Structures are given as structure tokens and as C-alpha cells.
Short mmCIF file of C-alpha atoms in Angstrom, two decimals:
data_model
loop_
_atom_site.label_atom_id
_atom_site.label_comp_id
_atom_site.label_asym_id
_atom_site.label_seq_id
_atom_site.Cartn_x
_atom_site.Cartn_y
_atom_site.Cartn_z
CA MET W 30 23.22 -15.25 -18.34
CA ARG W 31 26.36 -15.67 -16.33
CA VAL W 32 27.98 -12.87 -14.71
CA SER W 33 31.78 -12.94 -13.41
CA ILE W 34 32.31 -11.20 -10.31
CA THR W 35 34.36 -11.41 -7.28
CA VAL W 36 32.63 -12.05 -3.66
CA ASN W 37 34.83 -12.26 -0.62
CA GLY W 38 38.10 -12.18 -2.66
CA LEU W 39 36.91 -15.20 -4.83
CA ASP W 40 36.22 -15.04 -8.60
CA ILE W 41 33.01 -16.94 -9.10
CA GLU W 42 30.42 -17.11 -11.99
CA ALA W 43 26.58 -16.11 -10.87
CA SER W 44 23.91 -17.16 -12.94
CA TYR W 45 20.51 -15.39 -13.26
CA ARG W 46 17.59 -15.60 -15.81
CA ASP W 47 17.91 -13.69 -18.81
CA GLU W 48 14.49 -11.91 -18.24
CA ASP W 49 15.69 -11.11 -14.37
CA ILE W 50 18.70 -9.43 -16.17
CA GLU W 51 16.81 -7.50 -18.75
CA GLY W 52 13.48 -7.27 -16.97
CA VAL W 53 14.35 -6.38 -13.07
CA PHE W 54 18.13 -5.68 -12.88
CA LYS W 55 19.33 -3.53 -15.68
CA PRO W 56 15.75 -1.33 -15.25
CA LEU W 57 16.84 -0.98 -11.59
CA VAL W 58 20.48 0.30 -12.37
CA ARG W 59 19.17 3.00 -14.94
CA HIS W 60 16.56 4.03 -12.39
CA TRP W 61 19.47 4.40 -9.57
CA SER W 62 21.50 5.95 -12.30
CA ALA W 63 18.72 8.58 -13.14
CA ALA W 64 17.85 9.22 -9.53
CA GLN W 65 21.47 10.05 -8.55
CA ARG W 66 22.05 12.47 -11.35
CA ARG W 67 18.88 14.32 -10.85
CA LEU W 68 19.53 14.58 -7.09
CA GLY W 69 23.17 14.76 -6.94
CA GLY W 70 25.52 14.03 -4.39
CA ARG W 71 25.79 10.52 -3.15
CA TYR W 72 22.76 8.23 -3.73
CA ILE W 73 22.36 5.34 -1.02
CA VAL W 74 20.30 2.46 -1.49
CA LEU W 75 19.80 -0.38 1.54
CA MET W 76 19.09 -3.47 0.13
CA SER W 77 17.85 -6.30 2.84
CA ALA W 78 17.49 -10.13 2.39
CA PRO W 79 17.61 -13.19 4.86
CA PRO W 80 20.83 -15.00 5.11
CA GLY W 81 21.48 -17.55 2.21
CA SER W 82 19.05 -15.26 -0.56
CA GLY W 83 22.54 -14.41 -2.49
CA LYS W 84 22.10 -10.73 -1.62
CA THR W 85 25.84 -10.15 -1.67
CA THR W 86 26.33 -11.60 -4.81
CA LEU W 87 23.33 -10.24 -6.44
CA SER W 88 24.55 -6.53 -5.04
CA LEU W 89 27.72 -6.90 -6.88
CA CYS W 90 26.23 -8.27 -10.16
CA LEU W 91 24.06 -4.62 -10.02
CA ALA W 92 27.39 -3.08 -9.41
CA GLN W 93 29.10 -5.12 -12.46
CA LEU W 94 26.12 -4.14 -14.78
CA SER W 95 26.46 -0.61 -13.71
CA HIS W 96 29.92 -0.38 -15.26
CA ASP W 97 29.16 -2.53 -18.26
CA MET W 98 25.88 -0.51 -19.15
CA ASP W 99 26.32 2.56 -21.33
CA GLY W 100 25.40 5.84 -19.44
CA CYS W 101 24.87 4.34 -16.06
CA VAL W 102 26.44 5.93 -13.09
CA PRO W 103 28.90 3.22 -11.49
CA ILE W 104 27.48 1.36 -8.38
CA GLN W 105 29.81 0.72 -5.58
CA ALA W 106 28.21 -2.34 -3.69
CA ILE W 107 29.02 -2.90 0.01
CA GLY W 108 28.08 -5.04 2.75
CA MET W 109 27.21 -4.24 6.42
CA ASP W 110 29.09 -7.37 8.00
CA GLY W 111 32.15 -5.30 9.09
CA TYR W 112 29.69 -3.70 11.40
CA HIS W 113 29.55 -7.21 13.38
CA TYR W 114 30.66 -6.46 16.85
CA PRO W 115 34.42 -7.59 17.36
CA ASN W 116 34.74 -11.13 18.76
CA ALA W 117 36.32 -9.77 22.05
CA TYR W 118 33.00 -8.23 22.73
CA LEU W 119 30.83 -10.93 21.32
CA ASP W 120 32.65 -13.16 23.74
CA SER W 121 32.41 -11.10 26.75
CA HIS W 122 28.76 -9.97 26.62
CA THR W 123 25.66 -12.30 27.10
CA TYR W 124 22.31 -12.38 26.09
CA VAL W 125 19.23 -14.60 27.19
CA GLU W 126 17.56 -16.64 24.86
CA ASP W 127 14.53 -19.39 25.53
CA GLY W 128 15.68 -18.77 29.22
CA GLU W 129 19.20 -19.42 28.99
CA THR W 130 22.03 -17.10 29.23
CA ILE W 131 24.47 -17.45 26.17
CA THR W 132 27.34 -15.59 24.94
CA LEU W 133 26.80 -13.03 21.79
CA ARG W 134 29.45 -15.35 20.16
CA SER W 135 27.29 -18.40 19.90
CA ARG W 136 24.41 -16.25 18.12
CA LYS W 137 26.75 -14.25 15.72
CA GLY W 138 25.09 -13.06 12.83
CA ALA W 139 21.62 -12.25 14.72
CA SER W 140 19.97 -8.70 14.47
CA PHE W 141 21.65 -7.68 18.28
CA THR W 142 25.23 -8.82 17.19
CA TYR W 143 25.87 -5.90 15.21
CA ASP W 144 27.17 -2.08 16.09
CA VAL W 145 24.13 -0.44 14.64
CA ALA W 146 25.08 2.46 16.41
CA GLY W 147 28.19 2.75 14.19
CA LEU W 148 26.50 1.88 10.89
CA ARG W 149 23.88 4.64 11.30
CA ALA W 150 26.67 7.03 12.04
CA LYS W 151 28.76 5.82 8.99
CA LEU W 152 25.76 6.08 6.63
CA ALA W 153 24.98 9.67 7.61
CA ASP W 154 28.66 10.24 7.16
CA ALA W 155 28.62 8.68 3.61
CA ARG W 156 25.96 11.08 2.60
CA GLY W 157 28.62 13.14 2.01
CA GLU W 158 30.50 13.58 -1.44
CA HIS W 159 34.03 13.05 0.26
CA PRO W 160 35.47 9.51 0.52
CA THR W 161 34.48 7.70 3.63
CA PRO W 162 36.17 4.99 5.39
CA TRP W 163 34.05 1.39 5.85
CA PRO W 164 35.02 -1.53 7.88
CA GLU W 165 34.96 -4.86 6.16
CA TYR W 166 34.46 -8.54 7.60
CA SER W 167 37.64 -10.54 7.38
CA ARG W 168 36.66 -14.39 6.05
CA VAL W 169 40.25 -15.18 7.48
CA LEU W 170 40.26 -13.85 10.53
CA HIS W 171 36.66 -14.24 11.17
CA ASP W 172 36.40 -10.79 12.83
CA ALA W 173 35.67 -7.37 11.59
CA VAL W 174 38.51 -5.24 10.16
CA PRO W 175 38.11 -1.20 10.73
CA ASP W 176 38.30 1.17 7.97
CA ALA W 177 39.21 -1.65 5.77
CA MET W 178 37.74 0.37 2.59
CA GLU W 179 36.50 3.50 1.46
CA VAL W 180 33.12 4.51 0.28
CA THR W 181 33.88 6.64 -3.09
CA GLY W 182 30.71 5.64 -5.34
CA ASP W 183 28.21 8.12 -6.58
CA ILE W 184 25.61 5.48 -5.96
CA LEU W 185 26.03 2.91 -2.93
CA LEU W 186 24.55 -0.19 -2.66
CA VAL W 187 24.42 -1.25 1.08
CA GLU W 188 23.50 -5.09 1.77
CA GLY W 189 22.62 -6.83 4.78
CA ASN W 190 20.15 -9.03 6.59
CA TYR W 191 18.25 -6.36 8.98
CA PHE W 192 17.59 -2.79 7.42
CA GLN W 193 13.99 -3.53 7.24
CA ILE W 194 12.97 -5.47 10.76
CA GLY W 195 11.81 -2.21 12.12
CA GLU W 196 12.53 -2.52 15.67
CA GLY W 197 15.13 -1.91 18.24
CA ALA W 198 18.24 -0.09 16.86
CA TRP W 199 17.34 -1.14 13.45
CA ALA W 200 13.89 0.84 13.46
CA GLY W 201 14.42 4.11 11.36
CA ILE W 202 17.69 3.05 9.64
CA GLY W 203 15.87 3.60 6.26
CA GLU W 204 15.66 7.11 6.73
CA LEU W 205 19.49 7.37 6.24
CA ALA W 206 18.91 5.96 2.46
CA ASP W 207 17.48 7.46 -0.67
CA GLU W 208 15.61 3.82 -1.59
CA THR W 209 15.06 0.55 0.24
CA VAL W 210 14.88 -2.96 -1.33
CA TYR W 211 13.64 -5.90 0.37
CA ILE W 212 13.88 -9.42 -1.04
CA SER W 213 11.98 -12.50 0.49
CA ALA W 214 12.76 -16.03 -0.47
CA PRO W 215 11.10 -19.57 0.36
CA MET W 216 12.14 -21.03 3.70
CA GLY W 217 13.32 -24.38 2.10
CA LEU W 218 15.67 -23.04 -0.28
CA LEU W 219 17.30 -20.94 2.51
CA ARG W 220 17.78 -23.72 4.15
CA ASP W 221 19.38 -26.06 1.78
CA ARG W 222 21.79 -23.07 0.69
CA LEU W 223 22.71 -22.32 4.31
CA VAL W 224 23.46 -26.12 5.17
CA GLY W 225 25.16 -26.29 1.98
CA ARG W 226 27.28 -23.40 2.79
CA LYS W 227 28.61 -24.96 6.17
CA LEU W 228 29.54 -28.12 4.18
CA LYS W 229 31.52 -26.40 1.58
CA GLY W 230 33.47 -24.84 4.65
CA GLY W 231 34.44 -28.53 5.99
CA SER W 232 31.25 -29.14 8.84
CA THR W 233 29.90 -32.59 8.55
CA GLN W 234 26.11 -32.92 7.59
CA GLU W 235 25.21 -33.09 11.42
CA GLU W 236 27.05 -29.95 12.40
CA ALA W 237 26.07 -28.03 9.42
CA GLU W 238 22.51 -28.85 10.26
CA ALA W 239 22.86 -28.53 14.11
CA TRP W 240 23.92 -24.73 13.33
CA PHE W 241 21.16 -23.99 11.29
CA GLU W 242 19.05 -24.85 14.20
CA ARG W 243 20.90 -22.92 16.59
CA SER W 244 21.18 -19.66 14.69
CA ASP W 245 20.55 -19.28 10.94
CA ASP W 246 17.03 -20.82 11.35
CA LYS W 247 16.39 -17.95 13.91
CA ASN W 248 17.94 -15.22 11.64
CA VAL W 249 16.06 -16.06 8.53
CA ARG W 250 12.48 -16.52 10.57
CA ARG W 251 13.49 -12.92 11.93
CA VAL W 252 13.70 -11.37 8.39
CA LEU W 253 10.92 -12.98 6.87
CA GLY W 254 8.54 -12.99 10.06
CA GLY W 255 7.74 -9.30 9.34
CA HIS W 256 9.30 -6.29 7.87
CA VAL W 257 8.60 -2.83 7.11
CA PRO W 258 7.50 -1.94 3.66
CA ALA W 259 10.31 -1.17 1.27
CA ASP W 260 10.43 1.25 -1.93
CA ILE W 261 11.35 -1.96 -4.14
CA GLU W 262 10.37 -5.44 -2.92
CA LEU W 263 11.63 -8.66 -4.83
CA ALA W 264 10.69 -12.49 -4.39
CA LEU W 265 13.24 -14.57 -4.87
CA GLY W 266 11.53 -18.19 -6.26
CA GLU W 267 12.54 -21.99 -5.63
CA ASP W 268 14.10 -21.74 -9.18
CA GLY W 269 16.32 -18.91 -8.40
CA GLY W 270 14.51 -16.21 -10.27
CA TYR W 271 13.45 -13.10 -9.20
CA THR W 272 9.84 -11.70 -9.16
CA LEU W 273 9.05 -7.72 -8.84
CA THR W 274 6.35 -7.42 -6.36
CA LYS W 275 6.58 -3.98 -5.43
CA GLY W 276 7.92 -0.94 -7.36
CA THR W 277 6.82 -1.57 -10.88
CA GLU W 278 6.21 2.26 -11.56
CA LEU W 279 9.94 2.82 -10.59
CA LEU W 280 11.08 0.84 -13.14
CA VAL W 281 9.01 2.00 -15.91
CA GLY W 282 9.52 5.56 -15.85
CA ASP W 283 6.23 6.52 -13.93
CA PRO W 284 5.56 10.00 -14.75
CA HIS W 285 5.01 11.59 -11.38
CA TYR W 286 8.60 10.01 -10.54
CA GLU W 287 10.16 11.56 -13.59
CA ARG W 288 8.82 15.03 -12.74
CA GLY W 289 10.28 14.72 -9.23
CA ALA W 290 7.26 14.70 -7.30
CA LYS W 291 8.75 13.20 -3.95
CA GLY W 292 7.78 13.96 -0.19
CA GLN W 293 11.60 13.69 0.63
CA ARG W 294 14.90 13.16 -1.03
CA GLY W 295 14.73 9.48 -2.35
CA HIS W 296 11.47 8.53 -1.84
CA PRO W 297 9.39 10.08 -4.72
CA LEU W 298 6.06 8.37 -4.29
CA ARG W 299 5.38 9.11 -0.83
CA PRO W 300 4.47 12.22 1.13
CA ALA W 301 6.04 10.66 4.51
CA SER W 302 8.32 7.40 5.84
CA PRO W 303 6.06 4.72 7.50
CA TRP W 304 9.55 5.02 9.96
CA SER W 305 8.48 8.00 11.49
CA GLN W 306 6.26 6.66 13.92
CA LEU W 307 8.81 3.91 14.61
CA SER W 308 10.96 4.01 18.07
CA ASP W 309 14.89 4.07 17.76
CA SER W 310 15.26 2.53 21.42
CA ASN W 311 16.68 -0.88 22.12
#
């Protein structure tokens, strides 16, 4: 099935398997709609996946489906890229990696190049029902633009890379959401996509591969190398198809879920969060 969506201001057609649309995506949309109606207020979902996995396109596809499906609460899909530190900050701050002192700018996109404290504060603010300003990352300026958009949706789907890494400033960020989603993907597929993305942007093959080795590869391995368990987990295959690996009970109308047996808001099937034992220190 082809879905027409807008990504970074460009109209594109994304292609997904019919079985993924019908068996995974639509049930997720229905599940979040039911959860928002039951709990009220703004329902927040954090979706984490490695660079190159197509998480932005998928989040927008889910939002589009929510508008197209009868009886579903519309989803607002939004990214965390607006929380990149400004380039001026990245240029003036350094980081020691492999014994070498480098600017943060040279590792832009790594987990430590984001204003996580600002993101946490905004997620907490978005819990209310009022419109909330949100920054956007400009692909023209290659920099973050503060308060470029507003959070208005009753269901907010925030996509990013590092929500599930469970360390440093990112530890426990899932507590600010009602549900978390994690998507894994094969390294070979991600490498091909990320190098291809650089080539489309005008880089030579040598430049694209060098950037992958210097930056993207490390970021991908950080996300895939270990993650805090999410409420729902998906695996992206080499063929671009999705397999639900955790959380099926949420999609098939588990009776305990429907009765509202939950330990806390948004985490119906567990009495306490595994993040409660993690430190938020850097």
C-alpha cells in the first residue's frame, strides 16, 4: 500500500506491506485512540528507532491513518530533532572521543548533542490540554528553530533515536509518556539507507561512507546496542516489513487492558516502570 505524506516539507509516497498496514499500523492507531478516550487529556507516545530506520515517515504514516480511519482520535506526529543544541553551542563545546578532543558539531546527531533537559520540560508541559510551543529542525538552516510549531493534538506521537537508551540525561524519559515504542533494524539496511541519504544530498560516495564511519555508525550502534524495554517493540526487516515482537496483547484487545487494570497512567500491563531504578544524572 502506498501512503502519501509530507516529510520535511516534501510530498512523498511511502510504500508499506498491506499486512503491516492492516495487522500492525491500524491496530496501533485504534489502540491509542481507545487509550486516549479512556484516560482523557493528551496521550503521549515516544517512538524510538535507529537513524535510517524510517521512523519519521512511519510516524507521519500513523498520523495520516488516524485521520483516514473512522472513529479514531487524530494523531499529531512530531520529531525530537528541534532539540538539537544550536550550532553555535555545538561549535563552542567539545567532547573527548577515542582519546581525541572534538567539537560537538562534528558528532551532531549523537545522544549528547541534544538539549534533553529542554525536551523533558516540554514533554511535561505537553501533558496539559493547552497548545504547547515546540521547536523544529530546519533542513534549510541546518539548525533548530525555537517554538516553530504548536502541540495541539489529543494524541502526541514523538519520534526520535534515544528515548530507550536508558542512560545519562535520557534515563527515565519514558516516564513522561503514556507509552513507549522501540523499533529495531538490521545494520546492513541502515548503512545502505544512511549512505544513500548522503548521496542524495550531494555527497560523493567517499564522503558519504566517511560520514557514516565517523558519525552515523556510532549513533546506530548506540541505539541497537542495548535498550530499556519498551511497551511495544517492532522489528524492521531487510525487506522493509515490520514484525511485532512485543505488545501483541495491546493490539488484540487484552481483557485486562480493556478493564483498565494498570499500575500507572499509560502502562496498563505492569505495576511499576523498569526506569524507576535508573539515574537521571549525566
